[in-house]
Amino acid sequence: MRRDPLAVLARLRGLEVMQARHHLAREAAARDAAIAQVAAASEALREEARLGGPDHAAWLPRGLAERQAAASRAVDGEGRAQAAAEALGAARAAERTVENLAAQRKAEARRARQRAEQRALDEASARRLTS
């Protein structure tokens, strides 16, 4: 039995959408983790400032660098999550296009069947009238 190329394409598009959803979820999780790291680094800076002590001056540059690195990862993560969301939108649009094409072909086949049925009825009617 021959496979319908449109059905194969629809399945492929569905898999692409699923893959794009997983990619978006991973990127959003990475972004959220980076945001949590920014919050944790900021909290560590506040706590160290509250405690003070002789080691605070030595620790402060490292704490600030950690917070800046986490903030940079959060910004990068937001960009990657946005790109993943756009890719998901494109994959969904491609999937809908294939679905619409399949629906059009199905409707066209239904109309062709209806025309054939009407033609058969017209021929039967014409034969009855000539008999």
PDB file of C-alpha atoms in Angstrom:
ATOM      1  CA  MET A   1       0.000   0.000   0.000  1.00  0.00           C
ATOM      2  CA  ARG A   2       1.325   3.401  -0.984  1.00  0.00           C
ATOM      3  CA  ARG A   3       1.735   5.986   1.759  1.00  0.00           C
ATOM      4  CA  ASP A   4       0.116   9.363   1.402  1.00  0.00           C
ATOM      5  CA  PRO A   5       2.960  11.908   1.140  1.00  0.00           C
ATOM      6  CA  LEU A   6       0.802  14.553   2.773  1.00  0.00           C
ATOM      7  CA  ALA A   7       0.170  12.290   5.772  1.00  0.00           C
ATOM      8  CA  VAL A   8       3.898  11.659   6.079  1.00  0.00           C
ATOM      9  CA  LEU A   9       4.550  15.405   5.909  1.00  0.00           C
ATOM     10  CA  ALA A  10       1.859  16.053   8.532  1.00  0.00           C
ATOM     11  CA  ARG A  11       3.507  13.540  10.853  1.00  0.00           C
ATOM     12  CA  LEU A  12       6.901  15.165  10.281  1.00  0.00           C
ATOM     13  CA  ARG A  13       5.490  18.607  11.031  1.00  0.00           C
ATOM     14  CA  GLY A  14       3.904  17.262  14.215  1.00  0.00           C
ATOM     15  CA  LEU A  15       7.244  15.866  15.325  1.00  0.00           C
ATOM     16  CA  GLU A  16       8.910  19.199  14.577  1.00  0.00           C
ATOM     17  CA  VAL A  17       6.347  20.997  16.738  1.00  0.00           C
ATOM     18  CA  MET A  18       6.935  18.542  19.579  1.00  0.00           C
ATOM     19  CA  GLN A  19      10.698  18.996  19.274  1.00  0.00           C
ATOM     20  CA  ALA A  20      10.307  22.787  19.244  1.00  0.00           C
ATOM     21  CA  ARG A  21       8.152  22.603  22.400  1.00  0.00           C
ATOM     22  CA  HIS A  22      10.812  20.549  24.179  1.00  0.00           C
ATOM     23  CA  HIS A  23      13.513  22.977  23.063  1.00  0.00           C
ATOM     24  CA  LEU A  24      11.477  25.937  24.325  1.00  0.00           C
ATOM     25  CA  ALA A  25      10.927  24.195  27.663  1.00  0.00           C
ATOM     26  CA  ARG A  26      14.677  23.555  28.046  1.00  0.00           C
ATOM     27  CA  GLU A  27      15.563  27.138  27.161  1.00  0.00           C
ATOM     28  CA  ALA A  28      12.909  28.552  29.501  1.00  0.00           C
ATOM     29  CA  ALA A  29      14.175  26.319  32.320  1.00  0.00           C
ATOM     30  CA  ALA A  30      17.751  27.484  31.715  1.00  0.00           C
ATOM     31  CA  ARG A  31      16.584  31.106  31.716  1.00  0.00           C
ATOM     32  CA  ASP A  32      14.643  30.597  34.934  1.00  0.00           C
ATOM     33  CA  ALA A  33      17.657  28.930  36.555  1.00  0.00           C
ATOM     34  CA  ALA A  34      19.850  31.886  35.581  1.00  0.00           C
ATOM     35  CA  ILE A  35      17.288  34.309  37.021  1.00  0.00           C
ATOM     36  CA  ALA A  36      17.268  32.290  40.240  1.00  0.00           C
ATOM     37  CA  GLN A  37      21.078  32.467  40.293  1.00  0.00           C
ATOM     38  CA  VAL A  38      20.891  36.268  40.009  1.00  0.00           C
ATOM     39  CA  ALA A  39      18.524  36.347  42.970  1.00  0.00           C
ATOM     40  CA  ALA A  40      20.763  34.008  44.975  1.00  0.00           C
ATOM     41  CA  ALA A  41      23.881  36.050  44.189  1.00  0.00           C
ATOM     42  CA  SER A  42      22.094  39.274  45.133  1.00  0.00           C
ATOM     43  CA  GLU A  43      20.932  37.712  48.370  1.00  0.00           C
ATOM     44  CA  ALA A  44      24.485  36.531  49.102  1.00  0.00           C
ATOM     45  CA  LEU A  45      25.760  40.068  48.526  1.00  0.00           C
ATOM     46  CA  ARG A  46      23.167  41.486  50.932  1.00  0.00           C
ATOM     47  CA  GLU A  47      23.920  38.838  53.543  1.00  0.00           C
ATOM     48  CA  GLU A  48      27.681  39.372  53.348  1.00  0.00           C
ATOM     49  CA  ALA A  49      27.183  43.143  53.589  1.00  0.00           C
ATOM     50  CA  ARG A  50      24.985  42.632  56.652  1.00  0.00           C
ATOM     51  CA  LEU A  51      27.573  40.399  58.311  1.00  0.00           C
ATOM     52  CA  GLY A  52      30.466  42.643  57.343  1.00  0.00           C
ATOM     53  CA  GLY A  53      33.735  41.418  58.796  1.00  0.00           C
ATOM     54  CA  PRO A  54      37.295  41.495  57.571  1.00  0.00           C
ATOM     55  CA  ASP A  55      36.695  39.049  54.708  1.00  0.00           C
ATOM     56  CA  HIS A  56      33.886  41.113  53.178  1.00  0.00           C
ATOM     57  CA  ALA A  57      36.222  43.393  51.200  1.00  0.00           C
ATOM     58  CA  ALA A  58      38.060  40.390  49.761  1.00  0.00           C
ATOM     59  CA  TRP A  59      34.816  38.558  48.939  1.00  0.00           C
ATOM     60  CA  LEU A  60      32.918  41.525  47.439  1.00  0.00           C
ATOM     61  CA  PRO A  61      34.562  41.548  43.958  1.00  0.00           C
ATOM     62  CA  ARG A  62      33.934  37.821  43.594  1.00  0.00           C
ATOM     63  CA  GLY A  63      30.299  38.192  44.703  1.00  0.00           C
ATOM     64  CA  LEU A  64      29.720  41.063  42.293  1.00  0.00           C
ATOM     65  CA  ALA A  65      31.332  39.089  39.449  1.00  0.00           C
ATOM     66  CA  GLU A  66      29.123  36.073  40.203  1.00  0.00           C
ATOM     67  CA  ARG A  67      26.008  38.231  40.174  1.00  0.00           C
ATOM     68  CA  GLN A  68      27.068  39.885  36.894  1.00  0.00           C
ATOM     69  CA  ALA A  69      27.795  36.510  35.290  1.00  0.00           C
ATOM     70  CA  ALA A  70      24.391  35.204  36.386  1.00  0.00           C
ATOM     71  CA  ALA A  71      22.706  38.345  35.035  1.00  0.00           C
ATOM     72  CA  SER A  72      24.501  37.881  31.723  1.00  0.00           C
ATOM     73  CA  ARG A  73      23.348  34.244  31.570  1.00  0.00           C
ATOM     74  CA  ALA A  74      19.790  35.391  32.324  1.00  0.00           C
ATOM     75  CA  VAL A  75      19.851  37.912  29.457  1.00  0.00           C
ATOM     76  CA  ASP A  76      21.333  35.301  27.101  1.00  0.00           C
ATOM     77  CA  GLY A  77      18.755  32.783  28.308  1.00  0.00           C
ATOM     78  CA  GLU A  78      15.939  35.218  27.605  1.00  0.00           C
ATOM     79  CA  GLY A  79      17.209  35.664  24.060  1.00  0.00           C
ATOM     80  CA  ARG A  80      17.489  31.914  23.514  1.00  0.00           C
ATOM     81  CA  ALA A  81      14.019  31.354  24.988  1.00  0.00           C
ATOM     82  CA  GLN A  82      12.596  34.039  22.704  1.00  0.00           C
ATOM     83  CA  ALA A  83      14.285  32.445  19.675  1.00  0.00           C
ATOM     84  CA  ALA A  84      12.914  29.036  20.714  1.00  0.00           C
ATOM     85  CA  ALA A  85       9.421  30.527  21.033  1.00  0.00           C
ATOM     86  CA  GLU A  86       9.714  31.989  17.542  1.00  0.00           C
ATOM     87  CA  ALA A  87      10.889  28.625  16.197  1.00  0.00           C
ATOM     88  CA  LEU A  88       7.888  26.982  17.841  1.00  0.00           C
ATOM     89  CA  GLY A  89       5.598  29.518  16.187  1.00  0.00           C
ATOM     90  CA  ALA A  90       7.153  28.783  12.800  1.00  0.00           C
ATOM     91  CA  ALA A  91       6.813  25.027  13.349  1.00  0.00           C
ATOM     92  CA  ARG A  92       3.157  25.436  14.325  1.00  0.00           C
ATOM     93  CA  ALA A  93       2.519  27.580  11.247  1.00  0.00           C
ATOM     94  CA  ALA A  94       4.072  24.905   9.019  1.00  0.00           C
ATOM     95  CA  GLU A  95       1.966  22.257  10.736  1.00  0.00           C
ATOM     96  CA  ARG A  96      -1.229  24.292  10.208  1.00  0.00           C
ATOM     97  CA  THR A  97      -0.337  24.805   6.550  1.00  0.00           C
ATOM     98  CA  VAL A  98      -0.112  21.052   6.013  1.00  0.00           C
ATOM     99  CA  GLU A  99      -3.353  20.531   7.959  1.00  0.00           C
ATOM    100  CA  ASN A 100      -5.104  23.138   5.799  1.00  0.00           C
ATOM    101  CA  LEU A 101      -3.803  21.523   2.625  1.00  0.00           C
ATOM    102  CA  ALA A 102      -5.039  18.123   3.825  1.00  0.00           C
ATOM    103  CA  ALA A 103      -8.451  19.603   4.622  1.00  0.00           C
ATOM    104  CA  GLN A 104      -8.616  21.217   1.172  1.00  0.00           C
ATOM    105  CA  ARG A 105      -7.739  17.918  -0.514  1.00  0.00           C
ATOM    106  CA  LYS A 106     -10.324  16.084   1.562  1.00  0.00           C
ATOM    107  CA  ALA A 107     -13.002  18.650   0.658  1.00  0.00           C
ATOM    108  CA  GLU A 108     -11.990  18.450  -3.008  1.00  0.00           C
ATOM    109  CA  ALA A 109     -12.265  14.641  -2.942  1.00  0.00           C
ATOM    110  CA  ARG A 110     -15.692  14.913  -1.279  1.00  0.00           C
ATOM    111  CA  ARG A 111     -16.879  17.342  -3.971  1.00  0.00           C
ATOM    112  CA  ALA A 112     -15.557  15.008  -6.684  1.00  0.00           C
ATOM    113  CA  ARG A 113     -17.481  12.096  -5.133  1.00  0.00           C
ATOM    114  CA  GLN A 114     -20.631  14.217  -4.964  1.00  0.00           C
ATOM    115  CA  ARG A 115     -20.244  15.243  -8.609  1.00  0.00           C
ATOM    116  CA  ALA A 116     -19.758  11.602  -9.601  1.00  0.00           C
ATOM    117  CA  GLU A 117     -22.854  10.589  -7.630  1.00  0.00           C
ATOM    118  CA  GLN A 118     -24.871  13.392  -9.226  1.00  0.00           C
ATOM    119  CA  ARG A 119     -23.620  12.409 -12.673  1.00  0.00           C
ATOM    120  CA  ALA A 120     -24.667   8.780 -12.002  1.00  0.00           C
ATOM    121  CA  LEU A 121     -28.098   9.955 -10.854  1.00  0.00           C
ATOM    122  CA  ASP A 122     -28.473  12.181 -13.921  1.00  0.00           C
ATOM    123  CA  GLU A 123     -27.498   9.305 -16.230  1.00  0.00           C
ATOM    124  CA  ALA A 124     -29.929   6.940 -14.505  1.00  0.00           C
ATOM    125  CA  SER A 125     -32.665   9.546 -14.795  1.00  0.00           C
ATOM    126  CA  ALA A 126     -31.891  10.100 -18.469  1.00  0.00           C
ATOM    127  CA  ARG A 127     -31.993   6.354 -19.117  1.00  0.00           C
ATOM    128  CA  ARG A 128     -35.399   6.081 -17.416  1.00  0.00           C
ATOM    129  CA  LEU A 129     -36.772   8.939 -19.492  1.00  0.00           C
ATOM    130  CA  THR A 130     -35.556   7.403 -22.760  1.00  0.00           C
ATOM    131  CA  SER A 131     -36.845   3.923 -21.888  1.00  0.00           C
TER     132      SER A 131
END
